[in-house]
C-alpha cells in the first residue's frame, strides 16, 4: 500500500519502522469492520502509524452478556469480555485482511495459562504479516488464580515462557489495577519484553438506576476515556522513569496536547483508544496535532493550564 | 397492556435499526452480509451505503417541534445522497457536548435518519444548495444526549458520522410491505415509506396524542393513510399496534413486515410473524459507543450468537432472533 500515513516524524519502535508515534489501543478500533463501513477510504486516510488488533485468545469467545457499555463522566465503562474468533480463525480469515493495512501490524494475544500464551505467541510469531506481538496480561492465570499483570513474578514467568518462541518484538500491556505497575514493568523488562504499553482500563462499575443492581452484564467493567487521563499520565511517567525499554503511553488521549504530555512523561509512542469511538479519524487528527507541537508550532504548543 | 412479554417502557430513542438476512450469524464475520438466497441476492448489496471516513461537521437548518418530539434537519454537504432506510448516524453537537452535568454526554448518540432530501429539488430544504443532502432526525429529550440535541439552534454545527449499519431490504416478491412503527421508532419507517409508497401499509403505535403527532411525518403517498393505535386511546384505536398487525395479517398474510419500536413491541411483531411464517425485518436498538464496529458494545443475541448491531444491523431478519427483547435491547 502506498497510501500516505498520518503526519508524524518517522521513528523506530523495537526495530520496527513507524511513520509516526500514534497507535490505537487494542480493542478500540476494528479495521475490518471499519472497512465495511467506510470502504477503502479507510486505507487512504488510515488513522494510525501501526495497527494493534483486538485481543486474540486460543479458543473462540462470545464475550460478555449485554449490556456492555455505560457512559461515565467524561468516559466510558465497558464490559466486553474479549469476544474473538480464536487463534485459528483469526489467522485464516482476519490476518489476510489486516495485512492489507498500510501500516505495521501488532497482534494482541491473551492466554489463560502460560501454555496457552506460548501457543499463541508461537503461532503469531511464525507469520510474516505480523510485526510485533502485544501480550495482554490483564487476565487471571487459571493455574494460579492470580491476574498475571497484577503481579510482578506472574508477569515475569509469562514473559519468560514466551520469550524463547519468537524473535518478534514483545510488548507487554500493563494493567493499572496493580499495586505497583512500576514493579510489574521492571519484571516484564527483566524477563525479555521489548516494550511495555499502558494503561489498560481501570476497573469500575455502574448500577442500574431502576434496580440498584450492576448495569453491566459482566458485573464489573473497565473505565476509559479522559476520566482516567491523569491516572494514566502518572503511571506512564513512573514506568518510563524505571525501565529502559520503550513505553507506549495511553489513557484518555483526545488531542495532540494530551499525546505530547504522555511523550514528555517518557512515552516513545502513544495510543488513541476511546476517542476513536467519538471520532473514527481521531488517530490522524492526534498525529497531525502532535507533529505540529513537536515541530514547535507556537499556537499548537500553547499552555492549557490557564483557567 | 402488553405486547406479549412484559413491556420495558414506552418509546425508545436512538432508533438504530438494523437488518440482516443471513441464517447463520457469527460475530465479526463478513460473510454475514452474504444473502441467503437468490431472492435477496440482488437486494443484499444495496443495504449499505458507505460512509465517508471519519466524522464531519453538518449545519442545523431547522429544529421543529413535532408533538412530544423534535425534528432536526441537518445540511450534510459532504455525505452521500442515498443512505438506505434503516441506516443510522452518530450525532453530537460541536459545542456544549459534555456540559449537561456530570460530565455527560460524552459519546455521540445513534439515530436512524427519518428522511433524506436533496437540496435544489422540488420541496427543497431551506438552507441547502443543489446537490447537498438534507437529513431529518426525530428525537425525544430523555437524557443528557437527547436533551442537548433537542436544543440545537438553526446554524449550529454538529458532528456527524454515517450512514452506518445495514438498512432494510426490498419486500419479497408477491407480498405487500407492512410497516410497523412504535413511538420514536417511527423514524426509519418514515423514509422506508417514502421509498415503498404507494403499496405500503403503515401501522403506528404511540403512548399518547402528543406522541401521535408524529403521524404527520407520513406523506400522502400511500393508498391508505396510516392506521394508529395509542396506549391511552386518545388517538386512533385504544390498543397496541401489534393488534393492528394481527388484523392486517388476518386479512391478507401475503406481506413483508418491517418494524421499528420498543423491544416489547418488536418482540410482539416477531412472535406474530413467526407464528404465521411471514417474513419480517426488525430495526433494533442498543446502546452504542462508536457505531462502526470498534467497541463491540452493542451486541444483541441471535440464533447464531451475538452480533454487533452497528455493523451487522441495526436491521435484522426476525427469523434470526429468538427474541427481540433480550438484555441490552433498547436503552
Coordinates of C-alpha atoms in Angstrom, one line a residue:
Chain A
X1 CA 0.0 0.0 0.0
X2 CA 1.4 3.4 -1.0
X3 CA -1.3 5.3 0.9
X4 CA 0.0 8.3 2.9
X5 CA 0.4 7.6 6.6
X6 CA -0.9 10.2 9.0
X7 CA 1.6 13.0 9.6
X8 CA 4.5 12.4 12.0
X9 CA 8.2 12.1 12.2
X10 CA 9.4 8.6 11.4
X11 CA 10.7 6.6 14.3
X12 CA 11.6 3.1 15.3
X13 CA 9.7 1.1 17.9
X14 CA 11.6 -2.1 18.9
X15 CA 13.3 -2.1 15.5
X16 CA 10.1 -1.7 13.5
X17 CA 9.9 1.5 11.4
X18 CA 6.8 3.6 12.0
X19 CA 5.9 6.8 10.1
X20 CA 4.9 8.4 13.4
X21 CA 4.1 7.8 17.0
X22 CA 0.4 7.1 17.1
X23 CA -1.1 3.6 17.6
X24 CA -4.5 2.5 18.5
X25 CA -5.3 0.9 21.9
X26 CA -6.1 -2.8 21.4
X27 CA -9.8 -3.4 21.2
X28 CA -10.7 0.2 20.3
X29 CA -10.7 0.0 16.5
X30 CA -11.7 -2.9 14.3
X31 CA -10.1 -2.2 11.0
X32 CA -12.1 -4.9 9.2
X33 CA -15.5 -3.6 10.4
X34 CA -14.4 0.0 9.7
X35 CA -13.5 -1.0 6.1
X36 CA -17.0 -2.5 5.7
X37 CA -18.4 0.8 6.9
X38 CA -16.2 3.3 5.3
X39 CA -14.8 1.4 2.3
X40 CA -11.3 1.8 1.0
X41 CA -11.3 5.4 2.2
X42 CA -10.2 3.9 5.5
X43 CA -6.9 2.8 3.9
X44 CA -6.4 6.1 2.1
X45 CA -6.7 8.0 5.4
X46 CA -5.6 5.3 7.8
X47 CA -5.6 6.9 11.2
X48 CA -2.7 5.1 12.9
X49 CA 1.0 4.6 12.3
X50 CA 0.7 1.0 13.5
X51 CA -2.4 -1.1 14.0
X52 CA -3.0 -3.1 17.1
X53 CA -5.5 -5.9 16.8
X54 CA -8.3 -6.8 19.2
X55 CA -7.0 -9.4 21.7
X56 CA -7.0 -12.9 20.3
X57 CA -7.4 -15.9 22.5
X58 CA -6.7 -19.6 21.7
X59 CA -10.4 -20.6 21.7
X60 CA -13.2 -18.5 20.2
X61 CA -15.1 -16.4 22.7
X62 CA -18.6 -14.9 22.5
X63 CA -17.8 -12.2 25.1
X64 CA -19.9 -11.0 28.0
X65 CA -23.7 -10.8 28.1
X66 CA -25.1 -7.3 27.3
X67 CA -25.4 -4.6 28.4
X68 CA -21.7 -4.0 27.8
X69 CA -21.5 -0.2 28.0
X70 CA -22.2 2.6 30.4
X71 CA -21.4 6.3 29.8
X72 CA -19.4 7.6 32.7
X73 CA -18.5 11.2 33.4
X74 CA -16.1 12.1 30.6
X75 CA -15.6 8.5 29.8
X76 CA -16.9 5.0 29.3
X77 CA -17.2 1.8 31.3
X78 CA -17.1 -1.3 29.1
X79 CA -17.5 -5.0 29.9
X80 CA -17.0 -6.6 26.5
X81 CA -15.3 -9.8 27.6
X82 CA -12.8 -10.3 24.7
X83 CA -15.1 -11.7 22.0
X84 CA -13.0 -13.0 19.2
X85 CA -13.0 -15.9 16.8
X86 CA -10.0 -17.6 18.3
X87 CA -6.4 -18.0 17.0
X88 CA -7.1 -20.4 14.1
X89 CA -9.9 -18.4 12.5
X90 CA -8.1 -15.2 13.2
X91 CA -5.0 -16.3 11.3
X92 CA -7.1 -17.8 8.5
X93 CA -9.8 -15.1 8.0
X94 CA -8.7 -11.8 9.5
X95 CA -4.9 -11.8 9.2
X96 CA -5.0 -11.6 5.3
X97 CA -7.3 -8.6 5.6
X98 CA -5.3 -6.9 8.3
X99 CA -2.2 -7.4 6.1
X100 CA -3.7 -5.0 3.6
X101 CA -3.5 -2.1 6.0
X102 CA -0.8 0.5 5.1
X103 CA 0.9 0.2 8.5
X104 CA 2.8 -2.4 10.6
X105 CA 0.5 -4.8 12.4
X106 CA 0.7 -5.6 16.1
X107 CA -1.3 -8.6 17.2
X108 CA -2.6 -8.7 20.8
X109 CA -2.9 -12.1 22.5
X110 CA -4.1 -13.3 25.8
X111 CA -3.7 -16.8 27.3
X112 CA -5.4 -18.2 30.4
X113 CA -2.3 -20.2 31.1
X114 CA 1.3 -19.9 30.2
X115 CA 0.9 -22.8 27.9
X116 CA -1.9 -21.1 26.0
X117 CA 0.2 -17.9 25.8
X118 CA 3.1 -19.9 24.4
X119 CA 0.9 -21.4 21.7
X120 CA -0.5 -18.0 20.8
X121 CA 2.9 -16.3 20.6
X122 CA 4.5 -19.2 18.7
X123 CA 1.7 -19.2 16.1
X124 CA 1.7 -15.4 15.7
X125 CA 5.4 -15.3 15.7
X126 CA 5.5 -17.5 12.7
X127 CA 3.5 -15.1 10.5
X128 CA 5.4 -12.6 8.4
X129 CA 2.4 -10.3 8.3
X130 CA 2.8 -9.6 12.0
X131 CA 5.4 -7.1 13.0
X132 CA 5.0 -7.2 16.8
X133 CA 3.1 -9.1 19.5
X134 CA 1.4 -7.5 22.4
X135 CA 0.8 -9.6 25.5
X136 CA -2.5 -8.7 27.2
X137 CA -1.8 -9.9 30.7
X138 CA -4.9 -8.4 32.3
X139 CA -6.5 -11.8 32.9
X140 CA -6.4 -14.4 35.6
X141 CA -3.9 -17.3 35.2
X142 CA -6.2 -20.3 35.7
X143 CA -3.3 -22.2 37.2
X144 CA -2.6 -19.8 40.0
X145 CA -5.8 -17.7 40.2
X146 CA -3.7 -14.6 40.0
X147 CA -4.1 -11.8 37.4
X148 CA -0.9 -12.1 35.5
X149 CA -0.3 -8.4 35.0
X150 CA -1.2 -7.5 38.6
X151 CA 1.8 -9.4 40.0
X152 CA 5.5 -8.9 39.0
X153 CA 6.5 -12.6 39.4
X154 CA 3.5 -13.8 37.4
X155 CA 4.3 -11.3 34.7
X156 CA 7.9 -12.4 34.6
X157 CA 7.0 -16.1 34.4
X158 CA 4.7 -15.4 31.5
X159 CA 7.2 -13.4 29.5
X160 CA 10.0 -15.9 30.3
X161 CA 7.8 -18.6 28.9
X162 CA 7.1 -16.9 25.5
X163 CA 10.4 -15.1 25.0
X164 CA 12.2 -18.1 23.5
X165 CA 9.5 -18.9 21.0
X166 CA 9.7 -15.8 18.9
X167 CA 12.2 -13.3 17.6
X168 CA 9.4 -10.7 17.1
X169 CA 9.3 -7.7 19.4
X170 CA 7.1 -8.4 22.5
X171 CA 5.1 -5.6 24.0
X172 CA 3.6 -6.2 27.5
X173 CA 0.3 -4.3 28.0
X174 CA 0.3 -3.3 31.7
X175 CA -2.8 -3.0 33.8
X176 CA -3.3 0.0 36.1
X177 CA -5.1 -2.3 38.5
X178 CA -1.8 -3.4 40.1
X179 CA -0.4 -2.4 43.4
X180 CA 2.8 -1.3 41.8
X181 CA 2.7 -1.0 37.9
X182 CA 6.4 0.1 38.0
X183 CA 7.4 -3.2 39.6
X184 CA 5.4 -5.2 37.0
X185 CA 7.0 -3.2 34.2
X186 CA 10.5 -3.9 35.6
X187 CA 9.7 -7.6 35.9
X188 CA 8.5 -7.6 32.2
X189 CA 11.6 -5.9 31.1
X190 CA 13.8 -8.3 33.1
X191 CA 12.1 -11.3 31.5
X192 CA 12.8 -10.0 28.0
X193 CA 10.0 -7.7 27.0
X194 CA 11.0 -5.3 24.2
X195 CA 8.5 -2.6 25.2
X196 CA 5.6 -2.0 27.6
X197 CA 2.3 -0.3 26.9
X198 CA 0.0 1.3 29.5
X199 CA -2.6 1.8 30.7
X200 CA -5.3 -0.7 30.2
X201 CA -8.7 0.2 31.6
X202 CA -9.3 0.9 35.3
X203 CA -11.7 -1.5 37.0
X204 CA -15.1 0.1 37.6
X205 CA -18.8 -0.5 37.7
X206 CA -22.2 1.3 37.4
X207 CA -25.6 0.5 39.0
X208 CA -28.8 0.3 37.0
X209 CA -30.8 3.2 38.5
X210 CA -34.0 1.2 38.2
X211 CA -32.9 -1.9 40.1
X212 CA -29.8 -0.9 42.1
X213 CA -28.0 -3.9 40.6
X214 CA -24.9 -3.8 38.4
X215 CA -25.9 -2.4 35.0
X216 CA -23.2 -4.3 33.1
X217 CA -23.9 -7.9 32.0
X218 CA -20.4 -8.8 33.1
X219 CA -20.9 -7.3 36.6
X220 CA -17.9 -5.0 36.5
X221 CA -16.0 -3.3 33.7
X222 CA -13.1 -1.1 32.7
X223 CA -13.2 2.7 32.7
X224 CA -11.5 4.5 29.8
X225 CA -11.6 8.0 28.3
X226 CA -10.5 11.4 29.6
X227 CA -11.8 10.4 33.1
X228 CA -8.6 8.3 33.6
X229 CA -6.0 10.5 31.8
X230 CA -4.4 11.9 34.9
X231 CA -4.0 8.5 36.4
X232 CA -2.6 7.1 33.2
X233 CA -0.1 10.0 32.8
X234 CA 1.3 9.4 36.3
X235 CA 1.7 5.7 35.6
X236 CA 3.4 6.3 32.3
X237 CA 5.8 8.8 34.0
X238 CA 6.6 6.3 36.8
X239 CA 7.1 3.4 34.5
X240 CA 9.1 5.4 31.9
X241 CA 11.5 6.6 34.6
X242 CA 12.0 3.0 35.8
X243 CA 12.5 0.9 32.6
X244 CA 14.9 1.2 29.7
X245 CA 12.6 -0.3 27.1
X246 CA 10.3 2.0 25.1
X247 CA 6.9 2.8 26.6
X248 CA 3.6 3.1 24.6
X249 CA 1.5 5.6 26.6
X250 CA -2.3 5.7 26.6
X251 CA -5.3 6.6 28.7
X252 CA -7.8 9.2 27.7
X253 CA -5.8 10.9 24.9
X254 CA -8.1 13.2 23.0
X255 CA -5.8 15.5 21.1
X256 CA -2.2 16.4 20.3
X257 CA -1.7 18.2 23.5
X258 CA -2.6 15.1 25.5
X259 CA -0.3 13.0 23.3
X260 CA 2.5 15.4 23.7
X261 CA 2.1 15.3 27.5
X262 CA 2.4 11.5 27.5
X263 CA 5.6 11.8 25.4
X264 CA 7.0 14.4 27.8
X265 CA 6.3 12.0 30.6
X266 CA 8.5 9.5 28.8
X267 CA 6.4 7.6 26.3
X268 CA 8.1 6.8 22.9
X269 CA 4.7 6.3 21.3
X270 CA 1.1 6.9 22.2
X271 CA -2.1 5.1 21.6
X272 CA -5.6 6.6 20.9
X273 CA -8.4 4.5 22.3
X274 CA -11.8 5.7 23.4
X275 CA -11.5 8.9 21.4
X276 CA -11.8 6.8 18.2
X277 CA -15.3 5.9 19.3
X278 CA -16.3 9.6 19.2
X279 CA -14.2 10.4 16.1
X280 CA -13.2 7.5 13.9
X281 CA -10.4 9.6 12.4
X282 CA -9.1 10.7 15.8
X283 CA -5.8 9.0 15.4
X284 CA -5.0 11.0 12.3
X285 CA -6.0 14.3 14.0
X286 CA -3.9 13.5 17.1
X287 CA -1.0 12.6 14.8
X288 CA -1.2 15.9 13.0
X289 CA -1.6 17.9 16.2
X290 CA 1.3 16.2 18.0
X291 CA 3.5 16.6 14.9
X292 CA 2.8 20.4 15.0
X293 CA 3.6 20.6 18.6
X294 CA 6.8 18.6 18.2
X295 CA 7.8 20.9 15.3
X296 CA 7.4 23.8 17.7
X297 CA 4.3 25.5 16.2
X298 CA 3.7 28.1 18.9
X299 CA -0.1 28.1 18.7
X300 CA -0.2 24.3 18.9
X301 CA 2.0 24.3 22.0
X302 CA 0.0 27.0 23.9
X303 CA -0.4 26.1 27.5
X304 CA -3.8 24.8 28.5
X305 CA -3.1 25.5 32.2
X306 CA -4.8 28.8 32.4
X307 CA -8.3 28.6 33.8
Chain B
X1 CA -51.4 -3.7 28.4
X2 CA -48.8 -5.9 27.0
X3 CA -47.4 -6.6 23.6
X4 CA -46.6 -10.2 24.6
X5 CA -43.7 -10.2 27.0
X6 CA -43.6 -7.7 29.9
X7 CA -43.1 -4.2 28.4
X8 CA -39.9 -2.4 29.3
X9 CA -41.4 1.0 29.0
X10 CA -42.7 3.2 26.2
X11 CA -40.9 4.8 23.3
X12 CA -37.3 4.4 22.6
X13 CA -34.9 6.9 21.4
X14 CA -31.8 6.1 19.5
X15 CA -33.6 4.0 16.9
X16 CA -30.7 2.4 15.4
X17 CA -32.4 -0.3 13.4
X18 CA -30.5 -3.0 11.6
X19 CA -31.3 -5.7 9.2
X20 CA -29.8 -8.9 8.1
X21 CA -30.9 -11.8 6.2
X22 CA -28.3 -14.5 6.8
X23 CA -29.4 -17.6 8.7
X24 CA -26.1 -18.2 10.3
X25 CA -24.7 -15.2 12.1
X26 CA -21.3 -15.2 13.6
X27 CA -19.9 -12.1 15.1
X28 CA -17.4 -10.2 13.0
X29 CA -18.0 -12.5 10.1
X30 CA -18.1 -10.5 6.9
X31 CA -19.9 -13.5 5.3
X32 CA -22.9 -12.3 7.2
X33 CA -23.6 -9.9 4.5
X34 CA -23.9 -12.7 2.0
X35 CA -27.5 -13.0 1.1
X36 CA -29.1 -16.3 2.0
X37 CA -31.0 -16.9 -1.2
X38 CA -31.4 -15.7 -4.8
X39 CA -34.4 -13.7 -3.8
X40 CA -32.4 -11.3 -1.7
X41 CA -29.1 -11.6 -3.7
X42 CA -29.9 -8.6 -5.8
X43 CA -31.0 -6.7 -2.8
X44 CA -28.3 -7.6 -0.3
X45 CA -25.6 -5.4 -1.9
X46 CA -27.9 -2.4 -1.7
X47 CA -28.4 -2.5 2.0
X48 CA -25.4 -0.4 3.0
X49 CA -24.4 2.9 1.6
X50 CA -20.8 3.6 2.6
X51 CA -20.0 6.5 4.9
X52 CA -17.2 9.0 4.3
X53 CA -14.4 8.1 6.6
X54 CA -14.4 10.0 9.9
X55 CA -16.8 12.4 11.4
X56 CA -17.7 15.7 9.7
X57 CA -19.5 18.9 10.6
X58 CA -23.0 19.4 9.4
X59 CA -25.1 22.6 10.0
X60 CA -28.5 22.6 11.6
X61 CA -31.1 24.2 9.3
X62 CA -34.2 23.6 11.4
X63 CA -35.3 22.2 14.8
X64 CA -39.1 21.9 14.9
X65 CA -41.5 20.6 17.5
X66 CA -43.5 17.5 16.4
X67 CA -45.8 16.9 19.4
X68 CA -43.6 15.2 22.0
X69 CA -40.7 15.0 19.6
X70 CA -38.2 17.3 17.9
X71 CA -37.4 17.0 14.2
X72 CA -33.9 18.2 13.5
X73 CA -32.8 18.9 9.9
X74 CA -29.1 18.9 9.1
X75 CA -27.3 20.1 5.9
X76 CA -24.9 17.2 5.2
X77 CA -22.8 18.8 2.4
X78 CA -20.2 16.0 2.4
X79 CA -22.4 13.0 2.9
X80 CA -23.9 10.6 0.4
X81 CA -27.3 11.5 -1.0
X82 CA -28.7 7.9 -0.8
X83 CA -28.5 6.4 2.7
X84 CA -30.6 3.3 2.9
X85 CA -33.7 3.4 5.1
X86 CA -32.8 1.8 8.4
X87 CA -29.2 3.0 8.3
X88 CA -28.2 5.4 11.1
X89 CA -25.8 8.2 12.0
X90 CA -23.8 9.1 15.1
X91 CA -24.7 12.6 16.3
X92 CA -23.1 15.1 18.7
X93 CA -23.2 18.8 19.0
X94 CA -19.9 20.6 18.2
X95 CA -20.2 22.7 21.3
X96 CA -21.6 22.1 24.7
X97 CA -21.3 18.3 24.4
X98 CA -20.4 17.2 27.9
X99 CA -21.9 20.2 29.6
X100 CA -25.2 18.7 30.7
X101 CA -23.9 18.0 34.1
X102 CA -22.0 15.0 35.5
X103 CA -19.5 15.2 32.5
X104 CA -22.1 14.0 30.1
X105 CA -23.0 13.5 27.3
X106 CA -19.6 12.1 26.3
X107 CA -20.3 9.7 23.5
X108 CA -22.2 10.6 20.3
X109 CA -25.7 9.2 20.0
X110 CA -27.0 6.9 17.3
X111 CA -30.2 7.8 15.3
X112 CA -31.7 6.3 12.3
X113 CA -32.4 9.0 9.8
X114 CA -36.1 9.8 9.4
X115 CA -36.0 11.4 5.9
X116 CA -33.4 12.3 3.3
X117 CA -33.9 15.1 0.8
X118 CA -31.8 16.8 -1.8
X119 CA -31.2 20.5 -2.0
X120 CA -32.3 22.2 -5.2
X121 CA -35.1 19.7 -5.9
X122 CA -38.8 20.2 -5.6
X123 CA -39.7 20.5 -2.0
X124 CA -36.1 21.6 -1.3
X125 CA -34.9 22.3 2.1
X126 CA -34.3 25.8 3.3
X127 CA -30.6 26.4 3.7
X128 CA -29.4 23.7 1.3
X129 CA -27.8 24.1 -2.1
X130 CA -28.4 21.9 -5.1
X131 CA -26.6 18.7 -4.7
X132 CA -26.4 18.9 -0.9
X133 CA -28.1 16.3 1.2
X134 CA -30.6 17.3 4.0
X135 CA -31.2 14.7 6.7
X136 CA -34.1 14.8 9.2
X137 CA -33.7 13.1 12.6
X138 CA -36.6 12.5 15.0
X139 CA -35.7 12.6 18.7
X140 CA -37.2 13.0 22.1
X141 CA -35.4 14.5 25.1
X142 CA -35.0 11.8 27.7
X143 CA -31.4 12.1 28.9
X144 CA -28.3 14.3 28.6
X145 CA -27.5 13.4 25.0
X146 CA -31.0 13.8 23.6
X147 CA -31.6 16.8 25.9
X148 CA -28.7 18.7 24.4
X149 CA -29.6 17.6 20.8
X150 CA -33.2 18.7 21.4
X151 CA -32.0 22.3 22.0
X152 CA -29.8 22.7 18.9
X153 CA -30.3 26.1 17.2
X154 CA -30.5 26.8 13.5
X155 CA -27.0 27.4 12.1
X156 CA -25.4 25.5 14.9
X157 CA -22.8 22.9 13.9
X158 CA -23.0 19.2 14.7
X159 CA -20.6 16.3 14.4
X160 CA -22.0 13.6 12.1
X161 CA -20.7 10.1 11.2
X162 CA -22.6 7.9 8.8
X163 CA -24.6 6.4 7.2
X164 CA -23.8 3.4 9.3
X165 CA -25.0 -0.2 9.5
X166 CA -27.3 -2.2 7.2
X167 CA -30.7 -0.9 6.1
X168 CA -33.9 -2.6 5.1
X169 CA -34.1 -4.9 2.1
X170 CA -37.0 -4.8 -0.5
X171 CA -40.2 -6.7 0.1
X172 CA -40.4 -10.3 -1.1
X173 CA -41.9 -10.8 -4.5
X174 CA -45.7 -11.1 -4.4
X175 CA -46.0 -9.5 -1.0
X176 CA -47.1 -6.1 0.1
X177 CA -44.9 -4.2 2.6
X178 CA -46.5 -3.7 6.0
X179 CA -44.7 -1.1 8.0
X180 CA -45.0 -1.0 11.8
X181 CA -43.7 1.8 13.9
X182 CA -43.8 2.4 17.7
X183 CA -43.1 5.7 19.3
X184 CA -39.7 7.2 18.3
X185 CA -39.2 4.1 16.3
X186 CA -41.3 5.6 13.5
X187 CA -38.2 7.4 12.3
X188 CA -36.8 4.8 9.9
X189 CA -40.3 3.8 8.9
X190 CA -40.9 7.3 7.5
X191 CA -38.1 7.0 5.0
X192 CA -38.9 3.4 4.2
X193 CA -42.4 4.5 3.5
X194 CA -41.1 7.3 1.3
X195 CA -39.4 4.6 -0.8
X196 CA -42.1 2.0 -0.8
X197 CA -45.3 4.1 -1.1
X198 CA -47.9 3.7 -2.5
X199 CA -48.0 0.0 -1.9
X200 CA -47.1 0.2 1.7
X201 CA -49.5 -0.2 4.6
X202 CA -48.5 1.7 7.7
X203 CA -49.4 0.8 11.3
X204 CA -48.3 3.1 14.1
X205 CA -48.5 2.9 17.9
X206 CA -47.9 5.7 20.4
X207 CA -48.2 6.4 24.1
X208 CA -50.3 9.5 23.8
X209 CA -51.8 12.1 21.5
X210 CA -48.7 14.2 21.8
X211 CA -46.6 11.4 20.5
X212 CA -49.1 10.5 17.9
X213 CA -48.4 13.9 16.2
X214 CA -45.6 12.0 14.5
X215 CA -48.2 10.6 12.2
X216 CA -47.9 13.9 10.3
X217 CA -44.5 12.8 9.1
X218 CA -46.0 10.3 6.7
X219 CA -46.8 11.9 3.4
X220 CA -49.9 11.3 1.3
X221 CA -48.2 8.7 -0.9
X222 CA -50.0 5.7 0.4
X223 CA -53.2 4.4 -0.9
X224 CA -54.5 4.3 2.6
X225 CA -53.5 6.6 5.5
X226 CA -51.6 5.2 8.4
X227 CA -53.6 3.3 11.0
X228 CA -52.9 4.4 14.5
X229 CA -53.2 2.9 17.9
X230 CA -52.5 4.6 21.3
X231 CA -51.9 3.3 24.7
X232 CA -54.5 5.8 26.2
X233 CA -56.9 5.7 23.3
X234 CA -56.6 9.4 22.7
X235 CA -55.9 8.9 19.0
X236 CA -57.0 6.1 16.8
X237 CA -57.6 2.7 18.4
X238 CA -57.2 2.2 22.1
X239 CA -54.9 -0.8 21.6
X240 CA -51.3 -1.9 20.9
X241 CA -50.0 -1.6 17.4
X242 CA -49.5 -5.4 17.4
X243 CA -53.3 -5.8 17.4
X244 CA -53.5 -3.8 14.2
X245 CA -50.8 -6.0 12.8
X246 CA -52.7 -9.2 13.6
X247 CA -55.8 -7.8 11.8
X248 CA -53.7 -6.8 8.8
X249 CA -52.2 -10.2 8.5
X250 CA -55.6 -11.9 9.1
X251 CA -57.0 -10.0 6.2
X252 CA -54.0 -10.9 3.9
X253 CA -51.0 -12.8 5.0
X254 CA -49.0 -12.1 1.8
X255 CA -46.8 -9.5 3.4
X256 CA -43.3 -8.5 4.2
X257 CA -43.3 -6.8 7.6
X258 CA -40.8 -4.1 8.6
X259 CA -40.8 -2.8 12.2
X260 CA -39.0 -0.4 14.5
X261 CA -40.0 0.4 18.0
X262 CA -39.6 -0.5 21.7
X263 CA -38.2 -4.0 22.4
X264 CA -41.5 -5.3 23.7
X265 CA -43.3 -4.2 20.5
X266 CA -40.6 -5.7 18.3
X267 CA -40.9 -9.0 20.2
X268 CA -44.6 -8.9 19.7
X269 CA -44.1 -8.3 15.9
X270 CA -41.5 -11.1 15.8
X271 CA -43.7 -13.6 17.5
X272 CA -46.8 -12.8 15.4
X273 CA -44.8 -13.1 12.2
X274 CA -43.1 -16.3 13.3
X275 CA -46.4 -17.9 14.1
X276 CA -47.7 -17.0 10.6
X277 CA -44.5 -17.6 8.7
X278 CA -44.5 -14.0 7.5
X279 CA -41.1 -12.6 6.6
X280 CA -40.1 -9.7 8.8
X281 CA -37.2 -7.3 9.3
X282 CA -36.8 -5.6 12.6
X283 CA -34.7 -2.4 13.3
X284 CA -33.3 -2.9 16.8
X285 CA -31.6 -0.6 19.2
X286 CA -28.8 -1.0 21.7
X287 CA -26.6 1.5 23.5
X288 CA -23.6 2.2 21.3
X289 CA -20.3 3.9 21.8
X290 CA -18.8 4.1 18.3
X291 CA -21.3 2.9 15.6
X292 CA -18.7 1.4 13.3
X293 CA -17.8 -1.9 14.9
X294 CA -14.9 -0.8 17.1
X295 CA -16.2 -1.2 20.6
X296 CA -18.3 -4.4 20.4
X297 CA -20.6 -2.8 22.9
X298 CA -24.0 -3.0 21.0
X299 CA -24.3 -6.8 20.7
X300 CA -27.7 -8.5 20.7
X301 CA -28.2 -12.2 21.0
X302 CA -29.3 -14.0 17.8
X303 CA -29.8 -17.7 17.0
X304 CA -26.2 -17.6 15.7
X305 CA -24.7 -15.9 18.7
X306 CA -24.1 -12.2 19.5
X307 CA -24.0 -9.7 16.6
X308 CA -22.9 -6.1 16.6
X309 CA -26.0 -4.1 15.8
X310 CA -23.9 -1.3 14.4
X311 CA -22.2 -3.3 11.6
X312 CA -24.4 -6.4 11.2
X313 CA -27.6 -4.5 12.0
X314 CA -29.4 -2.5 13.1
X315 CA -31.9 -4.2 10.8
X316 CA -32.1 -7.9 11.5
X317 CA -34.2 -10.6 10.0
X318 CA -36.8 -11.5 12.6
X319 CA -36.1 -15.2 11.8
X320 CA -32.5 -14.7 13.1
X321 CA -33.8 -13.8 16.6
X322 CA -35.2 -16.0 19.4
X323 CA -36.4 -12.8 21.0
X324 CA -36.2 -9.1 20.2
X325 CA -36.4 -8.2 23.8
X326 CA -33.1 -9.5 25.1
X327 CA -30.9 -7.9 27.7
X328 CA -29.3 -4.7 26.4
X329 CA -32.1 -4.0 24.0
X330 CA -33.5 -0.5 24.0
X331 CA -31.8 1.7 26.5

